[in-house]
Amino acid sequence: MEFKISKELIVQLEQLIQNKNDEQLEILLNDLHHADIAEILDELDFDEATYIFKVLDSEKTAEILLELEDDLRENILNRLSPKEIAEELDELETNDAADIIAELSKDRKEEVISELQDVEHAKDIVDLLRYDEDTAGGIMHKELVKVNENWNVLTCVKEMRIQAENISRVHSIYVVDDEDRLKGRLSLKDLLTTSTKTPIRDIYISKLNSVKVDTEDVEVARIMQKYDLEAIPVVDELGRLVGRITIDDIVDVIKDEADKDYQLAAGITQDVEAGDTVLELTKARLPWLLIGMVIEIFASYVLKGNEAAFQKYSTLIIFVPLLSATAGNIGVQASAIVVQGLANGTLKQFSRNYFTKELTVSMISGTIISMLLLIYHSIMYQQYLVGVAISTSIIVVILFAATLGTLVPLFLHKNKIDPAIATGPFITTTNDVFGIILYFGIARLILGF
């Protein structure tokens, strides 16, 4: 059953904190999942959250730390000494510990690292900190189980027992050579059903997906999704095994990328959250609004240049909002499908077949919309030639919007720019201007004004 915070629980915790009843606090919280405790701490003020954090055992609080909202985690870390932070990090796997340390100032990083008790753990954390956070090296774990191809099965099992003591879950057993170069993986079934004297080189599976330390995290996610992997090994430039990435790390990458794309599609230029300051939210939203304003001002000049046409054919102006909305919707729909295809790997570059398919869909949609519009205009206004001009313009504008929505994301992707930009205000405002230009251009040809 999913945990839900109640007002009564919060009041009870606040009373226990006020009375400094640490024993009852531990009893109340120890059986809860660390993610649920993090949710509770987010509901309390900073002082109360910090108090509970210091009461609980570091084995519990280390996991809680990872689940906290950024501002609360930063506040708690600021109130902990370097030694206290190090105690938390000693309980975490290397990539999680490295993520926490990366949030600290340079001086505090050095102090915390110097307080870590496990020297090997500290070395692994420092090693991870040198990789960019959006690469395989930046999200990998150093903890893994590896065996040498020259060992026999008996030696292999003994070494695996030692290595597995510090690992929460063993997804795969990796095989390396004497230089630590990744050779393949070992099947647990083969290990259990083979003679203890059999060399590992005779039974390991050489076919194995891996990624390099500088592979982008979104590409790692795509590979793991494509091959349905729970974990994937990471190798350095020389092919040496240096870590592994697990599915829970990739879920975080997918979520972050989806959040980023959603914000870009909405015209938000940087990563922000509801809890950010007014200034940060304004800075993220304002740029595209200003760009849109400039583009729409240009569109207004196009309208002004056709004032004579409005006086003679008044219904032309009535359908401008419909034209803009339809073109914007068609463009966003087309670009959204392309961006989705680029993200999941089903579309890697320009495809004539797909482009033709998109234009066909748009042509069918445009024809249906234009016919309905022609019928409506003819019944309501009895200006048949004007209706033909408007309905013809709608088809052309829809085809233009579909073309723009399809090609722009592909162009951005080819030039290493996030194509999600093309699913928002960029497509909408661009279609507004060019749609209006096309609209009046076609109307002028048909009506002769």
Short mmCIF file of C-alpha atoms in Angstrom, two decimals:
data_model
loop_
_atom_site.label_atom_id
_atom_site.label_comp_id
_atom_site.label_asym_id
_atom_site.label_seq_id
_atom_site.Cartn_x
_atom_site.Cartn_y
_atom_site.Cartn_z
CA MET A 1 0.00 0.00 0.00
CA GLU A 2 1.37 3.43 -0.96
CA PHE A 3 2.47 5.63 1.94
CA LYS A 4 0.61 8.93 2.35
CA ILE A 5 1.52 11.77 4.70
CA SER A 6 -1.22 12.80 7.10
CA LYS A 7 -1.57 16.05 9.02
CA GLU A 8 -1.71 14.02 12.24
CA LEU A 9 1.70 12.45 11.50
CA ILE A 10 3.30 15.85 10.90
CA VAL A 11 1.86 17.23 14.14
CA GLN A 12 3.08 14.15 16.03
CA LEU A 13 6.60 14.53 14.62
CA GLU A 14 6.70 18.24 15.46
CA GLN A 15 5.71 17.47 19.06
CA LEU A 16 8.38 14.77 19.39
CA ILE A 17 11.00 17.16 18.00
CA GLN A 18 9.88 19.91 20.37
CA ASN A 19 10.16 17.47 23.33
CA LYS A 20 13.48 16.11 21.98
CA ASN A 21 12.07 12.58 22.21
CA ASP A 22 14.69 10.96 19.98
CA GLU A 23 13.76 7.40 20.95
CA GLN A 24 10.13 7.76 19.85
CA LEU A 25 11.23 9.52 16.65
CA GLU A 26 13.40 6.55 15.74
CA ILE A 27 10.62 4.06 16.53
CA LEU A 28 8.14 6.04 14.44
CA LEU A 29 10.39 6.47 11.39
CA ASN A 30 12.71 3.45 11.28
CA ASP A 31 10.18 1.13 9.65
CA LEU A 32 9.40 3.61 6.88
CA HIS A 33 11.06 3.50 3.46
CA HIS A 34 13.77 6.13 2.98
CA ALA A 35 11.80 7.72 0.11
CA ASP A 36 8.79 8.15 2.42
CA ILE A 37 10.95 9.74 5.12
CA ALA A 38 12.38 12.14 2.54
CA GLU A 39 8.82 13.10 1.60
CA ILE A 40 8.08 13.78 5.29
CA LEU A 41 11.20 15.93 5.70
CA ASP A 42 10.15 18.03 2.71
CA GLU A 43 6.95 18.89 4.63
CA LEU A 44 8.85 20.11 7.71
CA ASP A 45 10.88 23.30 8.10
CA PHE A 46 14.67 23.19 7.74
CA ASP A 47 15.41 23.03 11.49
CA GLU A 48 12.96 20.17 12.09
CA ALA A 49 14.18 18.24 9.04
CA THR A 50 17.80 18.64 10.11
CA TYR A 51 16.96 17.51 13.65
CA ILE A 52 15.36 14.27 12.40
CA PHE A 53 18.22 13.74 9.97
CA LYS A 54 20.74 13.81 12.84
CA VAL A 55 18.63 11.51 15.02
CA LEU A 56 18.42 8.66 12.51
CA ASP A 57 21.23 6.21 11.76
CA SER A 58 23.55 7.17 8.89
CA GLU A 59 22.74 3.92 7.09
CA LYS A 60 19.16 5.23 6.80
CA THR A 61 19.90 8.91 6.28
CA ALA A 62 22.38 8.26 3.48
CA GLU A 63 19.57 6.91 1.30
CA ILE A 64 17.21 9.68 2.47
CA LEU A 65 19.74 12.28 1.34
CA LEU A 66 19.42 11.12 -2.26
CA GLU A 67 15.63 11.50 -2.25
CA LEU A 68 15.42 15.02 -0.80
CA GLU A 69 14.52 18.11 -2.83
CA ASP A 70 17.64 20.01 -3.91
CA ASP A 71 17.14 23.03 -1.65
CA LEU A 72 16.49 20.91 1.47
CA ARG A 73 19.48 18.66 0.76
CA GLU A 74 21.70 21.71 0.28
CA ASN A 75 20.46 23.20 3.55
CA ILE A 76 21.04 19.98 5.49
CA LEU A 77 24.51 19.51 4.02
CA ASN A 78 25.38 23.06 5.05
CA ARG A 79 24.46 22.19 8.63
CA LEU A 80 26.54 19.00 8.73
CA SER A 81 30.26 18.93 9.42
CA PRO A 82 32.63 17.42 6.81
CA LYS A 83 33.00 14.36 9.06
CA GLU A 84 29.21 13.92 9.31
CA ILE A 85 28.84 14.21 5.54
CA ALA A 86 31.64 11.66 5.08
CA GLU A 87 29.79 9.22 7.37
CA GLU A 88 26.76 9.49 5.10
CA LEU A 89 28.82 8.99 1.95
CA ASP A 90 30.54 5.90 3.37
CA GLU A 91 27.11 4.23 3.28
CA LEU A 92 26.42 5.09 -0.37
CA GLU A 93 27.56 3.53 -3.62
CA THR A 94 30.25 5.49 -5.43
CA ASN A 95 28.11 7.22 -8.07
CA ASP A 96 25.57 8.41 -5.48
CA ALA A 97 28.34 9.63 -3.19
CA ALA A 98 29.99 11.45 -6.11
CA ASP A 99 26.69 13.16 -6.95
CA ILE A 100 26.43 14.49 -3.38
CA ILE A 101 30.04 15.69 -3.28
CA ALA A 102 29.63 17.42 -6.65
CA GLU A 103 27.07 19.75 -5.02
CA LEU A 104 29.59 21.00 -2.43
CA SER A 105 32.01 23.91 -2.73
CA LYS A 106 35.60 23.13 -3.72
CA ASP A 107 36.95 23.56 -0.16
CA ARG A 108 34.22 21.40 1.39
CA LYS A 109 34.77 18.70 -1.24
CA GLU A 110 38.39 18.32 -0.16
CA GLU A 111 37.47 18.31 3.53
CA VAL A 112 34.77 15.67 3.08
CA ILE A 113 36.96 13.42 0.92
CA SER A 114 39.73 13.59 3.53
CA GLU A 115 37.25 12.38 6.18
CA LEU A 116 36.15 9.28 4.26
CA GLN A 117 37.17 6.15 6.16
CA ASP A 118 37.34 3.74 3.23
CA VAL A 119 40.38 4.75 1.16
CA GLU A 120 39.35 2.67 -1.88
CA HIS A 121 35.86 4.15 -1.72
CA ALA A 122 37.37 7.65 -1.62
CA LYS A 123 39.60 6.90 -4.63
CA ASP A 124 36.62 5.62 -6.62
CA ILE A 125 34.60 8.73 -5.79
CA VAL A 126 37.44 11.04 -6.85
CA ASP A 127 37.77 9.04 -10.07
CA LEU A 128 34.07 9.53 -10.87
CA LEU A 129 34.23 13.27 -10.21
CA ARG A 130 36.50 13.78 -13.21
CA TYR A 131 33.80 12.69 -15.67
CA ASP A 132 31.08 14.97 -17.04
CA GLU A 133 27.81 14.32 -15.23
CA ASP A 134 25.91 13.65 -18.47
CA THR A 135 28.24 10.85 -19.64
CA ALA A 136 28.44 7.13 -18.87
CA GLY A 137 31.45 7.83 -16.64
CA GLY A 138 29.43 10.38 -14.69
CA ILE A 139 26.57 8.03 -13.83
CA MET A 140 28.33 4.67 -13.49
CA HIS A 141 28.94 2.65 -10.31
CA LYS A 142 32.45 1.47 -9.52
CA GLU A 143 31.03 -1.47 -7.54
CA LEU A 144 30.82 -4.63 -9.66
CA VAL A 145 31.80 -8.30 -9.78
CA LYS A 146 34.58 -9.24 -12.20
CA VAL A 147 36.63 -12.40 -12.69
CA ASN A 148 39.78 -13.17 -14.63
CA GLU A 149 39.56 -15.34 -17.73
CA ASN A 150 42.57 -17.34 -16.51
CA TRP A 151 40.94 -18.42 -13.24
CA ASN A 152 39.15 -21.73 -12.86
CA VAL A 153 35.58 -21.98 -11.59
CA LEU A 154 36.60 -22.70 -7.98
CA THR A 155 38.84 -19.61 -7.75
CA CYS A 156 36.18 -17.58 -9.48
CA VAL A 157 33.51 -18.48 -6.89
CA LYS A 158 35.84 -17.63 -4.00
CA GLU A 159 36.69 -14.22 -5.47
CA MET A 160 33.04 -13.49 -6.27
CA ARG A 161 32.08 -14.06 -2.64
CA ILE A 162 34.62 -11.45 -1.52
CA GLN A 163 33.59 -8.87 -4.13
CA ALA A 164 29.84 -9.34 -3.59
CA GLU A 165 30.06 -8.30 0.08
CA ASN A 166 30.11 -4.61 -0.89
CA ILE A 167 27.45 -4.78 -3.62
CA SER A 168 23.73 -4.50 -2.98
CA ARG A 169 22.71 -6.26 -6.22
CA VAL A 170 24.71 -8.43 -8.61
CA HIS A 171 23.30 -8.01 -12.13
CA SER A 172 26.18 -9.55 -14.07
CA ILE A 173 29.54 -11.23 -13.64
CA TYR A 174 32.08 -9.63 -15.96
CA VAL A 175 35.15 -11.38 -17.35
CA VAL A 176 38.44 -9.50 -17.88
CA ASP A 177 41.97 -10.38 -18.95
CA ASP A 178 45.19 -9.69 -17.05
CA GLU A 179 45.14 -6.06 -18.24
CA ASP A 180 41.56 -5.60 -16.95
CA ARG A 181 40.20 -5.39 -20.50
CA LEU A 182 36.59 -6.49 -20.74
CA LYS A 183 36.24 -9.86 -22.48
CA GLY A 184 32.64 -10.87 -21.81
CA ARG A 185 30.24 -12.03 -19.12
CA LEU A 186 29.72 -15.20 -17.15
CA SER A 187 26.45 -17.10 -16.94
CA LEU A 188 25.53 -18.12 -13.40
CA LYS A 189 24.03 -21.33 -14.79
CA ASP A 190 27.32 -22.24 -16.50
CA LEU A 191 29.20 -21.46 -13.32
CA LEU A 192 27.00 -23.78 -11.26
CA THR A 193 26.94 -26.66 -13.74
CA THR A 194 30.62 -26.73 -14.74
CA SER A 195 33.51 -28.57 -13.10
CA THR A 196 35.38 -26.48 -10.52
CA LYS A 197 38.64 -27.03 -12.46
CA THR A 198 37.29 -25.62 -15.74
CA PRO A 199 39.01 -22.39 -16.86
CA ILE A 200 36.70 -19.37 -17.12
CA ARG A 201 38.00 -18.67 -20.64
CA ASP A 202 36.24 -21.85 -21.79
CA ILE A 203 32.77 -20.93 -20.55
CA TYR A 204 32.35 -17.14 -20.64
CA ILE A 205 30.08 -15.44 -23.18
CA SER A 206 31.99 -13.02 -25.38
CA LYS A 207 28.94 -11.32 -26.88
CA LEU A 208 28.30 -8.34 -24.61
CA ASN A 209 27.02 -4.78 -24.98
CA SER A 210 29.18 -2.10 -23.39
CA VAL A 211 29.64 1.67 -23.52
CA LYS A 212 32.65 3.96 -23.21
CA VAL A 213 33.13 6.43 -20.37
CA ASP A 214 32.46 9.41 -22.67
CA THR A 215 29.24 8.02 -24.17
CA GLU A 216 26.35 10.45 -23.55
CA ASP A 217 23.92 9.30 -20.87
CA VAL A 218 20.92 9.57 -23.24
CA GLU A 219 22.71 7.26 -25.69
CA VAL A 220 23.33 4.78 -22.85
CA ALA A 221 19.61 4.94 -22.07
CA ARG A 222 18.75 4.26 -25.71
CA ILE A 223 21.06 1.22 -25.85
CA MET A 224 19.72 -0.24 -22.60
CA GLN A 225 16.13 0.32 -23.73
CA LYS A 226 16.79 -1.23 -27.16
CA TYR A 227 18.39 -4.40 -25.76
CA ASP A 228 16.25 -4.56 -22.59
CA LEU A 229 19.27 -4.50 -20.26
CA GLU A 230 19.24 -4.27 -16.47
CA ALA A 231 22.89 -3.23 -16.41
CA ILE A 232 25.66 -2.38 -18.87
CA PRO A 233 29.44 -2.34 -18.35
CA VAL A 234 31.52 0.79 -18.92
CA VAL A 235 35.02 0.68 -20.42
CA ASP A 236 37.74 3.30 -20.80
CA GLU A 237 39.65 4.29 -23.93
CA LEU A 238 41.77 1.12 -23.70
CA GLY A 239 38.79 -1.19 -23.28
CA ARG A 240 39.41 -1.72 -19.57
CA LEU A 241 36.39 -2.37 -17.35
CA VAL A 242 35.92 0.65 -15.07
CA GLY A 243 32.29 0.49 -13.93
CA ARG A 244 28.70 -0.44 -14.66
CA ILE A 245 25.42 1.41 -15.14
CA THR A 246 22.20 -0.03 -13.73
CA ILE A 247 18.60 0.45 -14.78
CA ASP A 248 17.75 2.70 -11.80
CA ASP A 249 20.41 5.18 -12.96
CA ILE A 250 18.91 5.16 -16.46
CA VAL A 251 15.39 5.79 -15.15
CA ASP A 252 16.73 9.02 -13.62
CA VAL A 253 18.37 9.97 -16.94
CA ILE A 254 15.14 9.34 -18.86
CA LYS A 255 13.13 11.38 -16.35
CA ASP A 256 15.58 14.30 -16.45
CA GLU A 257 15.66 14.28 -20.26
CA ALA A 258 11.86 14.14 -20.45
CA ASP A 259 11.58 17.08 -18.02
CA LYS A 260 14.12 19.05 -20.04
CA ASP A 261 12.37 18.36 -23.36
CA TYR A 262 8.99 19.22 -21.88
CA GLN A 263 10.32 22.58 -20.69
CA LEU A 264 12.02 23.31 -24.02
CA ALA A 265 8.80 22.49 -25.84
CA ALA A 266 7.01 24.97 -23.59
CA GLY A 267 9.56 27.69 -24.39
CA ILE A 268 11.52 27.48 -21.12
CA THR A 269 15.21 27.96 -21.85
CA GLN A 270 16.77 26.45 -18.71
CA ASP A 271 16.04 23.75 -16.16
CA VAL A 272 13.75 25.16 -13.46
CA GLU A 273 11.35 23.78 -10.89
CA ALA A 274 8.27 25.08 -9.07
CA GLY A 275 10.36 25.77 -5.97
CA ASP A 276 12.83 28.08 -7.75
CA THR A 277 12.88 31.83 -7.16
CA VAL A 278 10.79 34.33 -9.13
CA LEU A 279 13.97 35.66 -10.78
CA GLU A 280 15.08 32.19 -11.92
CA LEU A 281 11.63 31.36 -13.29
CA THR A 282 11.44 34.70 -15.11
CA LYS A 283 14.90 34.28 -16.66
CA ALA A 284 13.93 30.83 -17.93
CA ARG A 285 10.62 31.93 -19.47
CA LEU A 286 11.23 35.44 -20.77
CA PRO A 287 13.66 34.85 -23.71
CA TRP A 288 11.19 32.92 -25.92
CA LEU A 289 8.39 35.31 -24.98
CA LEU A 290 10.51 38.23 -26.22
CA ILE A 291 11.46 36.37 -29.40
CA GLY A 292 7.80 35.56 -29.98
CA MET A 293 6.87 39.19 -29.45
CA VAL A 294 9.37 40.35 -32.10
CA ILE A 295 8.14 37.74 -34.61
CA GLU A 296 4.48 38.58 -33.97
CA ILE A 297 5.21 42.29 -34.46
CA PHE A 298 6.48 41.38 -37.92
CA ALA A 299 3.23 39.46 -38.50
CA SER A 300 1.26 42.57 -37.52
CA TYR A 301 3.06 44.55 -40.25
CA VAL A 302 1.95 41.90 -42.77
CA LEU A 303 -1.64 42.38 -41.60
CA LYS A 304 -1.31 46.16 -41.80
CA GLY A 305 -0.05 45.91 -45.37
CA ASN A 306 -3.31 44.18 -46.34
CA GLU A 307 -5.74 46.69 -44.85
CA ALA A 308 -7.22 47.42 -48.29
CA ALA A 309 -8.09 43.73 -48.72
CA PHE A 310 -9.93 43.72 -45.36
CA GLN A 311 -12.11 46.61 -46.47
CA LYS A 312 -13.10 44.83 -49.68
CA TYR A 313 -13.18 41.24 -48.33
CA SER A 314 -13.93 41.57 -44.63
CA THR A 315 -14.11 37.83 -43.96
CA LEU A 316 -10.40 37.43 -44.72
CA ILE A 317 -9.45 38.91 -41.35
CA ILE A 318 -12.01 36.78 -39.50
CA PHE A 319 -10.21 33.56 -40.39
CA VAL A 320 -6.64 34.70 -39.53
CA PRO A 321 -6.85 33.32 -35.93
CA LEU A 322 -8.10 29.97 -37.27
CA LEU A 323 -5.27 29.92 -39.81
CA SER A 324 -2.63 30.65 -37.13
CA ALA A 325 -4.02 28.08 -34.69
CA THR A 326 -4.31 25.33 -37.31
CA ALA A 327 -0.82 25.93 -38.71
CA GLY A 328 0.64 26.01 -35.19
CA ASN A 329 -1.08 22.76 -34.22
CA ILE A 330 -0.03 20.95 -37.40
CA GLY A 331 3.57 22.14 -37.01
CA VAL A 332 3.78 21.12 -33.34
CA GLN A 333 2.23 17.70 -34.08
CA ALA A 334 4.70 17.03 -36.90
CA SER A 335 7.72 18.17 -34.90
CA ALA A 336 6.63 16.24 -31.78
CA ILE A 337 6.57 12.95 -33.71
CA VAL A 338 9.99 13.65 -35.24
CA VAL A 339 11.50 14.58 -31.86
CA GLN A 340 10.04 11.42 -30.35
CA GLY A 341 11.52 9.36 -33.19
CA LEU A 342 14.94 10.94 -32.73
CA ALA A 343 14.78 10.31 -28.97
CA ASN A 344 13.90 6.61 -29.19
CA GLY A 345 16.08 5.86 -32.21
CA THR A 346 13.28 4.99 -34.67
CA LEU A 347 14.24 8.03 -36.78
CA LYS A 348 17.93 8.88 -37.07
CA GLN A 349 18.04 11.25 -40.05
CA PHE A 350 15.99 12.60 -42.95
CA SER A 351 13.83 9.88 -44.48
CA ARG A 352 12.08 10.52 -47.79
CA ASN A 353 9.47 7.85 -46.97
CA TYR A 354 8.62 9.42 -43.62
CA PHE A 355 8.57 12.94 -45.08
CA THR A 356 6.19 11.78 -47.82
CA LYS A 357 3.99 10.09 -45.22
CA GLU A 358 3.84 13.25 -43.10
CA LEU A 359 2.91 15.39 -46.11
CA THR A 360 0.22 12.88 -47.10
CA VAL A 361 -1.30 12.95 -43.61
CA SER A 362 -1.20 16.76 -43.64
CA MET A 363 -2.73 16.89 -47.11
CA ILE A 364 -5.63 14.69 -46.03
CA SER A 365 -6.14 16.71 -42.85
CA GLY A 366 -5.86 19.99 -44.74
CA THR A 367 -8.32 18.89 -47.41
CA ILE A 368 -10.93 17.88 -44.83
CA ILE A 369 -10.50 21.13 -42.88
CA SER A 370 -10.56 23.30 -46.01
CA MET A 371 -13.70 21.59 -47.38
CA LEU A 372 -15.55 22.09 -44.12
CA LEU A 373 -14.35 25.69 -44.05
CA LEU A 374 -15.49 26.28 -47.65
CA ILE A 375 -18.95 24.91 -46.87
CA TYR A 376 -19.20 27.00 -43.69
CA HIS A 377 -18.05 30.21 -45.45
CA SER A 378 -20.39 29.65 -48.40
CA ILE A 379 -23.41 29.17 -46.13
CA MET A 380 -22.63 32.02 -43.74
CA TYR A 381 -21.31 34.70 -46.13
CA GLN A 382 -22.28 33.63 -49.70
CA GLN A 383 -18.86 34.83 -50.97
CA TYR A 384 -17.83 31.72 -52.87
CA LEU A 385 -14.60 33.01 -54.43
CA VAL A 386 -13.41 34.34 -51.07
CA GLY A 387 -14.24 30.94 -49.55
CA VAL A 388 -12.14 29.25 -52.24
CA ALA A 389 -9.23 31.62 -51.48
CA ILE A 390 -9.44 30.93 -47.74
CA SER A 391 -9.79 27.14 -48.07
CA THR A 392 -6.97 26.93 -50.64
CA SER A 393 -4.72 28.99 -48.36
CA ILE A 394 -5.46 26.65 -45.45
CA ILE A 395 -4.23 23.62 -47.41
CA VAL A 396 -1.01 25.37 -48.49
CA VAL A 397 -0.33 26.72 -44.99
CA ILE A 398 -0.91 23.29 -43.43
CA LEU A 399 1.54 21.67 -45.89
CA PHE A 400 4.08 24.39 -45.13
CA ALA A 401 3.62 23.90 -41.36
CA ALA A 402 4.06 20.12 -41.70
CA THR A 403 7.21 20.60 -43.78
CA LEU A 404 8.67 23.04 -41.25
CA GLY A 405 7.69 20.84 -38.31
CA THR A 406 9.36 17.82 -39.90
CA LEU A 407 12.56 19.34 -41.27
CA VAL A 408 13.50 21.80 -38.49
CA PRO A 409 13.96 19.14 -35.73
CA LEU A 410 16.04 17.04 -38.14
CA PHE A 411 18.20 20.05 -38.98
CA LEU A 412 18.69 20.91 -35.29
CA HIS A 413 19.54 17.29 -34.46
CA LYS A 414 22.09 17.13 -37.27
CA ASN A 415 23.75 20.28 -35.90
CA LYS A 416 23.89 18.92 -32.30
CA ILE A 417 21.08 21.19 -31.04
CA ASP A 418 18.28 19.70 -28.93
CA PRO A 419 15.40 19.25 -31.42
CA ALA A 420 12.83 19.61 -28.60
CA ILE A 421 13.21 23.38 -29.11
CA ALA A 422 11.29 22.95 -32.37
CA THR A 423 8.14 21.59 -30.69
CA GLY A 424 7.23 24.81 -28.91
CA PRO A 425 7.12 28.57 -29.53
CA PHE A 426 9.65 28.39 -32.37
CA ILE A 427 7.31 26.41 -34.62
CA THR A 428 4.20 28.27 -33.51
CA THR A 429 5.51 31.79 -34.05
CA THR A 430 7.34 30.94 -37.28
CA ASN A 431 4.19 29.38 -38.71
CA ASP A 432 2.23 32.49 -37.69
CA VAL A 433 4.38 34.80 -39.80
CA PHE A 434 4.87 32.61 -42.85
CA GLY A 435 1.29 31.34 -42.64
CA ILE A 436 -0.07 34.88 -42.82
CA ILE A 437 2.27 35.76 -45.70
CA LEU A 438 1.13 32.68 -47.64
CA TYR A 439 -2.52 33.32 -46.74
CA PHE A 440 -2.60 36.80 -48.19
CA GLY A 441 -0.34 35.88 -51.10
CA ILE A 442 -2.76 33.16 -52.26
CA ALA A 443 -5.81 35.34 -51.57
CA ARG A 444 -4.25 38.10 -53.69
CA LEU A 445 -3.69 35.68 -56.59
CA ILE A 446 -7.26 34.36 -56.49
CA LEU A 447 -9.13 37.58 -55.67
CA GLY A 448 -6.87 39.99 -57.53
CA PHE A 449 -6.59 42.81 -54.97
#
